[in-house]
Structures are given as C-alpha cells and as structure tokens.
Amino acid sequence: MPLKIAVCIKRVPDTETRIKPAADGKSIDEAGVKFVLNPYDEFAVEEALRRRDGAGGGEVVVLSLGSDAAQETIRTALAMGADRGVLLKCETLVPDALAVARVMAEELRGGAYDLILFGKLAIDDYNHAVGPMVAELLELPCVTAVTSLELKDGAGIAEREIEGGVEVVEFTLPAVLTADKGLNEPRYPALKGIMAAKKKPLDVKPVQLSSSGIEVLELALPAERKAGRIVGEGPDAVPALIEALRHEAKVL
Amino acid sequence: MAGVLVVIEQRDGVIKRVSYEALTAARTLADAMQGSVTALLAGPPGVDASSLGTYGADRVVVAGDEQLRLYQPGAYAAAVVRQARQEAPGAVVLSATALGKDLGPRLAARLGCALASDVTAVAVDQGQITVSRPAYAGKALYRLRITSQPCVVTIRPNSVTPAEQRRTPIEEQMPAPALDDSVKTVAIKEPPGAKVDVAEASVIVSGGRGLKEPANFQLLEELAAAIGGAAVGASRAVVDAGWRPHADQVGQTGKTVSPNLYIAVGISGAIQHIAGMRNAKVIVAINKDRDAPIFKIADYGIVGDLFEIVPRLTQEIKQLRAG
Ligand SMILES: Cc1cc2nc3c(=O)[nH]c(=O)nc-3n(C[C@H](O)[C@H](O)[C@H](O)COP(=O)(O)OP(=O)(O)OC[C@H]3O[C@@H](n4cnc5c(N)ncnc54)[C@H](O)[C@@H]3O)c2cc1C
Ligand SMILES: Nc1ncnc2c1ncn2[C@@H]1O[C@H](COP(=O)(O)O)[C@@H](O)[C@H]1O
C-alpha cells in the first residue's frame, strides 16, 4: 500500500544563534542569523521518507508557512528525498500557534494523506502546539512527541516520553503525529539529492494569517544572571560551597 | 467577573505537585478578574481531592472513571470543553507537562481561542490577561497580551510557587466522556525504580562528558540521593554516547528545566545546554577548566577534579542531613 504523507516544516534560527531583539522590540533582529530546518522537523521528514520507502511507494509532500526565504528550507527537505514542496507564503510569522494551524489545516484538508507529520516543537516559539491543533481542526487522531512508531494495516502504536515513563498509544490511520528526538537519525542530504531537489516541484500559494488573540507586547532578553563567583579550588572548597548554598542562596 | 478553569493532573490516583502550581497561577488570575476557580480532575474513581481547596479551588469537578486512569486525549479534551462551555471562564489553565502540552493545544483548537504555552508568569492588566513566556530556547522572553476569551494557558513547572489559600470547595461529579476509539493510551511503561523527572525536580544534579564513563554517574546518583528527591540530568554529549537516556537530557533538544538548584558537573556549558537550564534559580558548576563557559552563568563554582569534589560534597551533605 503506497503511503501519502505530508510533513510540515519550519525555517528557524540555528541553535547557535545569539538572539538580539529587533528595533521594534517585538521580534528578533534577523541580521546575520543563520536559518535552518527546525531540528524536530528533520525527524519528521526522515520518518516520512522511511515510511514511504518501506511501503514501496507513495508521496512525501513538505509544506512550510513563511516568507520566500522558507523556499530554501523546503529545498533542504527535497534534497533529503521529499517529492514536492508547498510554500504557504506570508510576509511575517507570528508566535500564534492557532493562526498557523488554521492555515495549515486548510491546505491539508482534502489532501487524502495517510499521515501528517510535524515536529514536536519549533525551536523559535517553543509552542509545541501546531501539530495537535491541526489534528483537532481536521478531526484526526493525534499522538504528540513520538519517540517510537510501528505501523501495520491502517493502524499504529506510538510511544511518547512522559515524566518518569513512556506512554504507549494506539491509533488508527489517517493520523497526525509529532516527532521527538529518538524517533530516528535524520540523514544528511547527499550531493545527488541536492541536485535533484532543484528540479522538484515547489508550489507557492499566498495565504493570510488571522490572529487567534495573541498580541506580542515585547520580546526582550532575559534578565542577566548576576555575576557569580568561584568559591574555591578542589575538594577543600566544598564547605564554602555548602555554606553559600545554605545561608546565602538558601537552597539546601 | 470571569472565572478560571484549572486542569488537575493525577498519576496513579495521586494529584501532582505541578497542579498546585497551576492552581496558584489560576488563583492570581481569578482574583484579578474577580472570578472563581474551578478545578477539573479527570482520573480513576476515588482520588483524594481535598488538597485542591487548600490551594484555592472554589469548586472541584471530578470525572472519576477507571477508563480515565491514563491520559486519554479525546475524553480528557471533551471533559474540559464541556466544563468550559458551561462556565465561560476567562482562562483555562494547565501545567506545561507532557499531558498539558498535548491537551492545551487541543483545547485551544476546540474552543477556537488563543494558546499561551510554557508560561512563567501571569497577570491581568486593564482587564486583559498578559503572560511572560520564554522563546528561542530561553534566549528571549516574550510578553504577550491575550485578547480572546477564553484562552488556554500552560504553566511551566517550577515557575510558580504553590501558595496555600484555603477554601472549602463544593465538589461535584461529572459523567466521564466516552473514549475516542481512534486514539487510546494503553499503558505507561515505567523504568524500574521510577525516578524524579528532570522537568519537575526542584534540584537537579547534571553530568557531562567530564564523568569519563557511564558507570561514574553513580557518583551523581549518590549526590542526588544525599540531597533527597533530586533528579540526575545529562548533557547531550553523554546522551548521544548512550550513557544516559534521552529523557534525562537538558538543553535545547532536551528538556528545559527551572529547578531551585542546578549542579552542573563536568559540563562545559555549550550554548545549547545553557538554553535548557539558565532559568534555574541557583546554578553551581564543578569543572576542572577555570575558563569553561559554564562558570559565566554559575552563581557558585568550584574549579577542580570532579572525582575528588563530588564524593566530598555528598559526604558533607549526608553529615548535614544527619545533623
Ligand atoms: C542542534 C544542536 C542541539 C544541541 N542540543 C543540546 C542539548 O539539548 N543539550 C546539551 O547539553 N547539548 C546540546 N548540544 C551539544 C552542545 O553543543 C555540546 O556539544 C554539549 O553540550 C557538550 O556536552 P558536555 O558539556 O558534556 O561535553 P564537553 O563540552 O566535552 O565538556 C566536558 C567538560 O568536562 C570537564 N571535565 C573533564 N574532566 C573533568 C574532571 N575530571 N573534573 C571536572 N571537570 C572535568 C571539561 O573541562 C569540560 O568542560 C546541541 C548541539 C547542536 C548542534
Ligand atoms: N510556519 C510553519 N510552517 C510549517 N510548519 C510549521 C510552522 N510552524 C510550526 N510548524 C510545524 O509545527 C511544529 C510545532 O511548532 P510549534 O507549535 O510552533 O512549536 C513544527 O515542528 C512544525 O512541524
């Protein structure tokens, strides 16, 4: 049975980025920032490719909502092996998960996908939300933060990490899953893949985001931690550390 | 006059501490909006809910059913949505746990309202809810105004201190919603000797490549046991090497933690690690390299060989505890 799989992918600042607020005080200054495919979405793309290939065929479609610059992110996924891409083009992204989910759900509706995959979270807004929201809007079963997955005969079993344990969840297809680290080891695009990606179809569709009721008042750097101190060297410094933790910081 | 609906979490029939944190945040919002707090508890029958009044619940609604012992996304969402439609609260508050991060977005989608995840502070300003929440792995902080009613807010563990505000709540039962056949939690696998999770612990002892080999994490386990109830965390380097499970990883691609005390042992302090623990109230670093970046954000540091320092620390804390 060929599988038709959609993967939603986001362009985000690289994890090494030093964040600087922009002049408007509500977003980050993008000057000099390197952007990458969201690391959790790499797990989702990898899983889609393996499932397609394991099923002996099908299609992997990658979708990204963002500015024209997200075409590069889509090309990265195409170079990994996805079949075609869709850019849902908007000027600026807002940290409003439901606004994003509504646009994604509209595009995915009626697409006859067996699986719709997301990352567990986007490492810029940390919302952890767009996947399960899309699932609710499309009324599809959903498992979030999946670290292990088995599919068989139109059904699946997924595992997800919870505090001090692992939940085992059974679901039926079609389904929405969000990928966590541990699900697989994403491949690096090979040169051949990079060349092939240039010729793969990439549709651009303009979209409008409408707010669900979140307004950014400010994006600021967190308060600097006040400078600490070295209490000493070697094991003989232990009593001084304990003293400080008990009487100064009052945490012991 | 809007109230607040709080989703209470239980595990094996015992209410989780993070729920008192969520209740406390809910109380702050409800007081500012002159509303009341309803605590909704889904779980097996017979959970002792008497502590919910202690932390400020005016009303407790219980959906008690053996089928709700484990988190069932469809039925849990249905229960909360039913209550929310009845009460028209100003906000629905959850904990930003594995459960809350899954349920919160579902609720916001079903209620068609805004979601603020992983919130570290809440307030009401001229009748509107404002929240602070970290983004970019804690490298930046958003302040958001929420203009939808209701809204869904998930509170990051350890960011609100539970405050006792005694009430005598009215307790009601709610019939359990039907399970959703298309997605069902069938089991929880627990590692033997179930431990404290780093995301919820108030003290974390974390180890990195400086530990040299997996067996040496025993030193950190002993220190954590001496402190009492502390969790053992890890850097990605040692998780990738297979020394520790991914569940213990702290950092940008692991867990974001905000304990009262974080002790980093043999961890250099890479930007991706710091992203996950910079919100700890007090940071201690033990490292042999005086120039390791971890010392730049540590409140207290000891320079030296961890294999000499950690056992001494464990021993002295034991003595202190034996007092
Ligand atoms: C996309 C991406 C995501 C990442 N996400 C994460 C993440 O979530 N979490 C994370 O931790 N990292 C993450 N990293 C990796 C990060 O960049 C570092 O490689 C990692 O944190 C280093 O781990 P470490 O501090 O244990 O090891 P090292 O950097 O090797 O540091 C070991 C330290 O131990 C000290 N040491 C050695 N021997 C002793 C001794 N006997 N006594 C005392 N001190 C000693 C050394 O001085 C050194 O400072 C990520 C990287 C990338 C690219
Ligand atoms: N602008 C976007 N375009 C495509 N996918 C997105 C976008 N924003 C979020 N996603 C998807 O939703 C997941 C969770 O994002 P978030 O809820 O923002 O943390 C990401 O890992 C992506 O799979």
XYZ file of C-alpha atoms and ligand atoms in Angstrom:
651
model
C 0.000 0.000 0.000
C 1.620 3.276 -1.087
C 1.585 5.959 1.618
C 0.769 9.601 1.070
C 2.482 11.659 3.739
C 2.565 15.389 4.459
C 5.284 16.947 6.604
C 5.034 20.481 7.961
C 8.423 22.105 8.282
C 9.552 25.439 9.642
C 12.521 27.675 8.968
C 14.086 28.655 12.298
C 17.278 30.295 13.584
C 20.149 27.855 14.105
C 20.659 26.698 17.691
C 23.983 28.574 17.897
C 22.272 31.908 17.244
C 22.785 34.726 19.710
C 19.403 36.387 19.936
C 19.122 40.169 19.654
C 15.748 41.934 19.769
C 14.892 43.954 16.652
C 14.287 47.702 16.704
C 10.528 47.166 17.144
C 11.223 45.328 20.422
C 8.753 42.605 19.418
C 10.746 40.242 17.242
C 14.347 39.181 16.725
C 16.902 41.024 14.656
C 17.498 38.645 11.747
C 20.664 40.337 10.520
C 23.479 37.810 10.337
C 21.288 34.997 11.677
C 21.727 31.607 10.035
C 18.469 29.766 9.456
C 17.971 26.016 9.357
C 15.258 23.396 9.052
C 13.754 23.030 12.554
C 15.668 20.072 14.130
C 12.460 18.278 15.222
C 11.078 18.600 11.700
C 14.155 16.745 10.452
C 12.955 13.737 12.444
C 9.514 14.117 10.840
C 10.946 14.323 7.294
C 13.198 11.334 7.917
C 10.311 9.261 9.254
C 8.158 10.157 6.243
C 10.896 9.101 3.814
C 11.443 5.784 5.591
C 7.717 5.045 5.716
C 7.264 5.893 2.033
C 10.197 3.750 1.011
C 9.152 0.938 3.354
C 5.663 0.948 1.827
C 7.247 0.564 -1.585
C 5.984 3.921 -2.824
C 3.746 6.878 -2.285
C 4.462 10.546 -1.939
C 6.057 12.834 0.642
C 4.873 16.432 0.419
C 6.571 19.099 2.549
C 4.717 22.252 3.492
C 6.089 25.386 5.039
C 4.369 28.581 6.051
C 6.624 31.592 5.856
C 8.301 34.158 3.677
C 10.059 33.409 0.369
C 13.172 32.553 2.358
C 11.445 29.340 3.507
C 11.900 28.009 -0.047
C 15.457 27.197 0.966
C 14.139 25.149 3.916
C 11.775 23.301 1.587
C 14.678 22.599 -0.779
C 16.592 21.065 2.136
C 13.752 18.592 2.726
C 13.501 17.908 -1.010
C 17.234 17.219 -1.031
C 16.726 14.700 1.774
C 14.264 12.948 -0.534
C 10.791 14.504 -0.269
C 8.883 14.543 -3.584
C 7.425 18.028 -3.760
C 7.022 21.182 -1.733
C 4.406 23.800 -0.999
C 5.223 27.254 0.342
C 2.295 28.926 2.040
C 3.561 32.401 1.654
C 3.022 35.159 4.182
C 5.105 38.227 4.958
C 5.690 37.797 8.670
C 5.160 34.907 11.051
C 3.631 35.476 14.471
C 4.041 33.290 17.585
C 0.340 32.403 17.358
C 0.001 28.637 17.010
C -3.716 28.532 16.211
C -3.342 31.133 13.457
C -0.633 28.937 11.893
C -2.603 25.712 12.446
C -5.713 27.108 10.736
C -3.776 27.913 7.576
C -2.007 24.551 7.581
C -5.256 22.655 8.198
C -6.977 24.434 5.294
C -4.166 23.411 2.965
C -4.091 19.801 4.230
C -7.863 19.289 4.229
C -8.966 17.009 1.440
C -5.362 16.036 0.640
C -6.102 12.359 1.366
C -2.932 11.960 3.441
C -2.400 8.748 5.401
C -0.047 10.521 7.762
C 0.540 14.171 8.566
C 3.789 14.734 10.426
C 5.085 17.651 12.464
C 7.999 18.338 14.739
C 7.319 18.177 18.467
C 8.062 21.876 18.657
C 9.609 24.694 16.698
C 12.796 25.863 18.425
C 11.913 29.520 17.888
C 8.494 29.887 19.574
C 8.534 26.663 21.547
C 4.746 26.389 21.207
C 4.594 22.645 20.975
C 1.153 23.159 19.526
C 0.650 23.367 15.783
C 0.520 19.569 15.239
C -2.218 18.697 17.757
C -4.161 21.816 16.737
C -4.183 20.773 13.087
C -5.301 17.290 14.169
C -8.240 18.756 16.086
C -9.217 21.054 13.229
C -9.174 18.091 10.821
C -10.710 15.751 13.439
C -7.900 13.239 13.071
C -6.339 11.078 15.785
C -3.053 12.510 17.030
C -0.080 11.406 19.114
C 2.466 14.045 20.131
C 6.200 13.807 20.918
C 6.577 10.351 19.391
C 9.883 8.568 20.050
C 8.956 5.202 18.559
C 6.455 4.150 15.924
C 5.028 0.950 14.471
C 2.530 0.947 11.612
C 0.518 -2.028 10.419
C -2.695 -2.476 8.462
C -4.085 1.016 8.802
C -3.244 1.321 12.496
C -0.250 2.209 14.608
C 1.351 2.070 18.022
C 3.418 5.012 19.185
C 5.464 5.676 22.283
C 5.863 9.086 23.858
C 8.000 10.192 26.754
C 6.177 11.484 29.789
C 7.549 12.454 33.201
C 9.339 9.393 34.525
C 7.919 6.965 31.965
C 6.757 6.195 28.455
C 3.142 6.224 27.274
C 2.079 3.605 24.753
C -0.672 4.882 22.450
C -2.679 3.001 19.814
C -4.234 4.903 16.949
C -5.802 4.445 13.543
C -4.788 5.992 10.219
C -5.107 8.572 8.859
C -3.353 10.262 11.771
C -1.301 13.256 12.841
C 1.980 12.615 14.652
C 4.595 14.967 16.060
C 8.191 13.745 16.088
C 10.578 13.836 19.039
C 14.294 13.156 19.192
C 14.929 9.427 19.304
C 12.412 8.554 16.579
C 15.229 8.119 14.039
C 18.583 9.512 12.885
C 17.919 12.048 10.134
C 20.056 11.693 7.017
C 22.180 14.472 5.573
C 21.218 15.474 2.046
C 23.679 13.909 -0.423
C 25.061 15.886 -3.338
C 22.884 13.899 -5.719
C 19.831 14.756 -3.642
C 20.756 18.431 -3.626
C 20.995 18.469 -7.421
C 17.720 16.555 -7.809
C 15.942 18.901 -5.370
C 16.458 21.827 -7.721
C 14.168 20.203 -10.246
C 11.434 19.033 -7.884
C 8.109 20.917 -7.947
C 7.641 23.708 -5.394
C 4.274 25.490 -5.413
C 3.911 28.928 -3.888
C 0.487 29.905 -2.560
C -0.147 33.251 -0.872
C -2.062 32.983 2.432
C -3.426 35.322 5.097
C -2.942 34.704 8.809
C -5.681 35.803 11.168
C -4.888 36.251 14.862
C -6.427 33.915 17.434
C -5.991 36.614 20.050
C -2.305 36.825 20.857
C -0.564 40.143 20.688
C 3.174 40.499 21.233
C 3.843 43.346 23.645
C 7.570 42.773 23.879
C 10.414 40.427 23.050
C 13.288 41.038 25.407
C 16.438 39.349 26.551
C 16.016 37.506 29.823
C 17.419 39.283 32.864
C 21.167 38.736 33.026
C 22.163 36.371 35.760
C 24.079 38.352 38.311
C 27.744 37.501 38.248
C 28.605 34.502 40.339
C 31.864 33.579 41.948
C 34.342 30.760 42.214
C 34.184 29.668 45.833
C 37.462 27.831 45.653
C 39.549 25.050 44.173
C 39.385 21.327 44.756
C 37.548 19.376 47.465
C 38.606 21.811 50.180
C 36.200 24.326 48.666
C 33.220 22.104 49.475
C 32.477 23.549 52.942
C 32.443 27.080 51.490
C 30.020 25.929 48.785
C 27.684 24.318 51.304
C 27.821 27.414 53.469
C 26.849 29.589 50.489
C 24.044 27.266 49.392
C 22.597 27.131 52.898
C 22.920 30.659 54.154
C 23.238 32.877 51.074
C 21.158 31.136 48.417
C 19.054 29.217 50.944
C 18.511 26.227 48.672
C 19.956 23.450 50.826
C -16.256 38.573 36.531
C -14.621 35.792 34.567
C -13.522 32.677 36.393
C -10.683 30.291 35.706
C -10.867 26.584 34.957
C -7.816 24.547 36.007
C -6.991 21.098 34.697
C -5.627 18.977 37.576
C -3.230 16.114 36.827
C -3.013 12.847 38.685
C -0.710 9.915 38.318
C -1.821 6.594 39.805
C -4.595 8.424 41.594
C -2.339 10.957 43.326
C -2.566 14.652 42.425
C 0.695 16.003 41.018
C 2.517 18.874 42.661
C 2.567 20.846 39.412
C -1.207 21.082 39.679
C -0.868 23.184 42.851
C 1.401 25.490 40.862
C -1.264 25.758 38.144
C -3.936 26.361 40.802
C -1.851 29.130 42.318
C -1.473 30.827 38.905
C -5.209 30.388 38.329
C -5.971 31.989 41.697
C -3.847 35.016 40.734
C -5.829 35.435 37.514
C -9.225 34.785 39.106
C -8.613 37.275 41.924
C -7.627 39.961 39.421
C -10.749 39.229 37.353
C -12.994 38.907 40.432
C -13.928 35.392 39.412
C -13.776 31.991 40.988
C -11.559 28.965 40.376
C -12.912 25.605 39.268
C -10.567 22.620 39.409
C -11.352 19.806 36.993
C -9.926 16.418 37.817
C -10.118 13.519 35.383
C -8.825 10.202 36.632
C -9.756 6.938 38.306
C -12.554 6.969 40.909
C -11.713 7.844 44.495
C -8.809 10.299 44.049
C -8.398 12.351 47.227
C -9.166 15.892 46.003
C -9.271 17.556 49.425
C -5.933 19.327 48.836
C -7.396 21.316 45.929
C -9.290 23.591 48.338
C -6.046 24.228 50.211
C -4.530 25.792 47.098
C -7.501 27.963 46.244
C -10.136 25.966 44.338
C -13.689 27.274 44.931
C -15.207 24.331 43.161
C -13.961 20.864 42.289
C -15.446 18.904 39.397
C -14.439 15.259 39.191
C -14.724 12.954 36.210
C -13.821 9.743 38.004
C -13.749 6.604 35.930
C -11.362 3.681 35.709
C -11.087 4.335 31.958
C -9.626 7.775 32.700
C -6.762 6.462 34.849
C -4.368 7.033 31.969
C -4.403 10.224 29.907
C -6.932 9.741 27.113
C -6.667 12.782 24.822
C -10.166 12.615 23.339
C -12.068 12.040 26.574
C -9.976 14.488 28.608
C -10.450 17.193 25.968
C -14.194 16.501 25.860
C -14.471 16.832 29.659
C -12.643 20.164 29.767
C -14.530 21.570 26.783
C -17.867 20.576 28.318
C -16.998 22.383 31.553
C -15.602 25.394 29.700
C -18.776 25.770 27.661
C -20.821 25.704 30.857
C -18.722 28.193 32.785
C -17.405 30.505 30.073
C -14.168 31.072 32.018
C -11.693 33.818 31.230
C -8.917 31.244 31.049
C -8.286 27.511 31.097
C -5.039 26.780 32.945
C -2.928 23.611 32.657
C 0.613 22.598 33.593
C 3.125 22.528 30.739
C 3.806 18.831 31.304
C 3.709 16.015 28.745
C -0.058 15.938 29.343
C -0.614 19.690 29.296
C 1.500 20.211 26.182
C -0.673 17.659 24.394
C -4.047 18.702 25.813
C -3.616 22.504 25.826
C -3.368 22.885 22.022
C -6.314 20.532 21.517
C -8.439 22.642 23.853
C -7.446 25.892 22.151
C -8.342 24.397 18.757
C -11.698 23.079 20.004
C -12.559 26.307 21.790
C -11.232 28.413 18.904
C -9.149 30.567 21.218
C -5.573 31.676 21.845
C -2.985 29.426 23.489
C -0.033 30.655 25.509
C 2.329 27.743 26.211
C 5.022 27.265 28.794
C 4.166 30.459 30.627
C 6.359 31.544 33.538
C 4.269 34.474 34.857
C 0.664 35.638 34.553
C -1.023 38.968 35.282
C -4.157 40.911 34.463
C -3.715 44.392 33.065
C -6.786 46.556 32.474
C -8.999 43.512 32.335
C -6.776 41.622 29.895
C -4.505 38.696 30.633
C -0.811 39.209 30.000
C 1.789 36.477 30.233
C 5.555 36.073 30.054
C 6.996 33.095 28.285
C 10.470 32.133 27.178
C 11.177 31.517 23.494
C 14.273 30.762 21.425
C 15.234 28.145 23.993
C 15.126 30.643 26.810
C 17.388 33.072 24.993
C 14.499 35.556 24.802
C 11.351 36.314 26.738
C 8.007 37.240 25.206
C 5.432 39.371 26.938
C 2.067 38.663 25.328
C -1.390 40.151 25.706
C -4.240 37.742 25.195
C -7.385 39.168 23.699
C -9.536 36.060 23.237
C -11.972 34.747 25.822
C -11.445 32.124 26.915
C -7.764 31.451 26.384
C -5.637 28.442 27.236
C -2.501 28.918 29.326
C 0.009 26.212 30.225
C 2.294 26.954 33.178
C 5.900 25.795 33.117
C 6.698 23.520 36.085
C 8.643 25.163 38.930
C 7.927 28.711 37.784
C 5.103 29.446 40.239
C 5.452 28.655 43.954
C 2.340 26.881 45.243
C 0.607 29.134 47.772
C -1.933 27.868 50.310
C -5.181 29.831 50.103
C -7.687 27.738 51.959
C -11.262 27.392 50.710
C -13.927 24.813 51.294
C -14.796 23.837 47.768
C -18.073 22.421 46.530
C -17.356 19.029 44.988
C -19.354 17.727 42.032
C -19.140 14.654 39.868
C -19.211 14.803 36.093
C -20.097 11.760 33.996
C -16.980 10.512 32.187
C -16.959 11.319 28.469
C -16.687 8.366 26.092
C -13.219 7.288 24.986
C -12.153 8.118 21.465
C -11.639 4.814 19.660
C -9.196 6.257 17.152
C -6.520 7.119 19.731
C -6.073 5.330 23.040
C -3.372 5.304 25.669
C -2.988 1.640 26.569
C -0.115 1.609 29.063
C 2.609 3.536 30.837
C 5.960 1.840 30.853
C 7.951 2.929 33.865
C 11.639 2.330 34.212
C 12.441 0.206 37.266
C 12.719 2.293 40.407
C 10.787 5.188 38.843
C 12.755 8.345 39.444
C 12.121 12.040 39.657
C 11.857 13.603 36.189
C 14.279 16.444 35.456
C 11.418 18.612 34.163
C 9.710 18.517 37.548
C 12.548 18.201 40.024
C 13.381 21.078 42.331
C 17.040 20.020 42.478
C 18.993 18.608 39.522
C 22.499 17.178 39.520
C 23.642 17.007 35.887
C 26.656 15.312 34.405
C 28.584 15.674 31.172
C 31.490 14.187 29.317
C 33.752 15.061 32.253
C 32.345 11.986 34.029
C 34.521 9.939 31.631
C 32.380 6.796 31.599
C 28.768 5.795 32.226
C 29.442 3.923 35.476
C 30.703 7.137 37.059
C 27.202 8.579 37.023
C 26.836 6.548 40.217
C 28.667 9.466 41.895
C 25.865 11.791 40.804
C 23.135 9.323 41.800
C 24.683 9.254 45.278
C 24.844 13.036 45.475
C 21.199 13.290 44.324
C 20.147 10.747 46.943
C 22.039 12.612 49.672
C 20.292 15.867 48.754
C 16.988 13.979 48.683
C 14.457 13.858 45.851
C 16.914 15.314 43.347
C 16.928 14.224 39.699
C 20.018 13.334 37.689
C 20.298 15.149 34.343
C 22.758 14.908 31.482
C 24.335 16.873 28.654
C 23.640 15.858 25.083
C 27.201 14.619 24.651
C 26.613 11.801 27.134
C 23.096 11.075 25.864
C 24.360 10.772 22.304
C 27.100 8.478 23.573
C 24.383 6.242 25.012
C 25.473 6.728 28.640
C 22.172 8.222 29.754
C 18.587 8.093 28.392
C 17.286 10.962 26.287
C 14.619 11.601 28.921
C 17.407 12.977 31.136
C 18.864 15.384 28.556
C 18.824 19.053 29.491
C 19.094 21.681 26.782
C 17.780 22.940 23.517
C 16.961 19.495 22.132
C 16.275 18.028 25.552
C 14.291 19.397 28.451
C 14.055 22.967 29.597
C 14.244 22.987 33.349
C 13.837 25.579 36.093
C 14.778 23.932 39.393
C 15.741 25.786 42.556
C 19.214 24.323 42.332
C 21.133 23.004 39.299
C 24.538 21.434 39.844
C 26.494 21.028 36.580
C 29.301 18.505 36.917
C 31.856 18.036 34.126
C 29.685 20.026 31.718
C 31.384 22.714 29.625
C 28.317 24.949 29.232
C 27.648 24.965 25.484
C 25.021 27.496 24.387
C 22.522 24.670 23.674
C 22.955 23.260 27.173
C 22.639 26.639 28.860
C 19.445 27.269 26.904
C 17.833 24.460 28.880
C 18.891 25.416 32.407
C 19.543 29.138 32.552
C 16.250 29.641 34.379
C 17.398 27.632 37.373
C 17.252 29.798 40.475
C 20.752 28.835 41.618
C 23.450 27.279 39.435
C 26.548 25.515 40.737
C 29.360 24.419 38.413
C 32.088 21.905 39.108
C 34.689 21.800 36.349
C 38.442 21.416 36.113
C 38.709 24.098 33.443
C 38.582 27.565 35.004
C 37.682 29.024 31.582
C 34.732 26.703 30.904
C 31.737 28.804 29.795
C 29.535 27.200 32.472
C 31.278 29.396 35.085
C 29.972 32.512 33.320
C 26.417 31.700 34.293
C 27.049 29.841 37.553
C 26.293 31.505 40.869
C 28.896 29.360 42.611
C 31.752 27.424 41.113
C 34.439 25.047 42.243
C 37.446 24.579 39.966
C 38.938 21.148 40.175
C 38.640 17.413 39.655
C 35.049 16.271 39.981
C 36.191 12.835 41.114
C 37.586 14.455 44.264
C 34.949 17.141 44.733
C 31.686 15.257 44.240
C 32.316 12.490 46.818
C 33.292 15.133 49.365
C 30.147 17.113 48.613
C 27.997 14.002 49.015
C 29.653 13.160 52.288
C 29.238 16.641 53.754
C 25.595 16.851 52.721
C 24.960 13.469 54.327
C 26.521 14.744 57.541
C 24.404 17.859 57.359
C 21.235 15.838 56.851
C 22.158 13.518 59.718
C 22.631 16.808 61.606
C 21.371 21.330 17.121
C 22.117 21.081 18.415
C 21.377 20.836 19.563
C 22.037 20.569 20.773
N 21.273 20.352 21.895
C 21.897 20.122 23.074
C 21.136 19.895 24.273
O 19.894 19.846 24.268
N 21.813 19.691 25.433
C 23.184 19.700 25.508
O 23.722 19.511 26.604
N 23.918 19.901 24.384
C 23.322 20.097 23.183
N 24.084 20.250 22.073
C 25.541 19.914 22.147
C 26.412 21.015 22.706
O 26.802 21.838 21.647
C 27.670 20.390 23.369
O 28.340 19.594 22.430
C 27.385 19.528 24.601
O 26.517 20.194 25.481
C 28.701 19.210 25.306
O 28.485 18.317 26.387
P 29.479 18.278 27.632
O 29.485 19.600 28.303
O 29.074 17.093 28.452
O 30.869 17.894 26.998
P 32.188 18.766 26.780
O 31.902 20.006 26.044
O 33.187 17.840 26.232
O 32.601 19.180 28.252
C 33.137 18.331 29.221
C 33.596 19.192 30.377
O 34.037 18.375 31.436
C 35.165 18.984 32.057
N 35.922 17.927 32.718
C 36.604 16.899 32.145
N 37.149 16.107 33.083
C 36.836 16.651 34.288
C 37.130 16.305 35.636
N 37.846 15.218 35.955
N 36.661 17.093 36.611
C 35.942 18.209 36.322
N 35.629 18.585 35.071
C 36.069 17.812 34.059
C 35.888 19.656 30.923
O 36.689 20.727 31.410
C 34.748 20.145 30.038
O 34.373 21.462 30.364
C 23.457 20.533 20.836
C 24.184 20.809 19.690
C 23.553 21.077 18.494
C 24.381 21.381 17.280
N 5.376 28.251 9.839
C 5.322 26.913 9.842
N 5.380 26.224 8.676
C 5.321 24.870 8.651
N 5.231 24.124 9.744
C 5.171 24.751 10.937
C 5.210 26.167 11.055
N 5.141 26.475 12.359
C 5.078 25.314 13.031
N 5.091 24.264 12.174
C 5.044 22.829 12.497
O 4.524 22.653 13.786
C 5.509 22.088 14.659
C 5.354 22.639 16.039
O 5.576 24.028 16.028
P 5.204 24.966 17.261
O 3.811 24.594 17.680
O 5.327 26.352 16.758
O 6.211 24.657 18.349
C 6.829 22.355 13.977
O 7.800 21.412 14.360
C 6.438 22.219 12.504
O 6.318 20.849 12.149
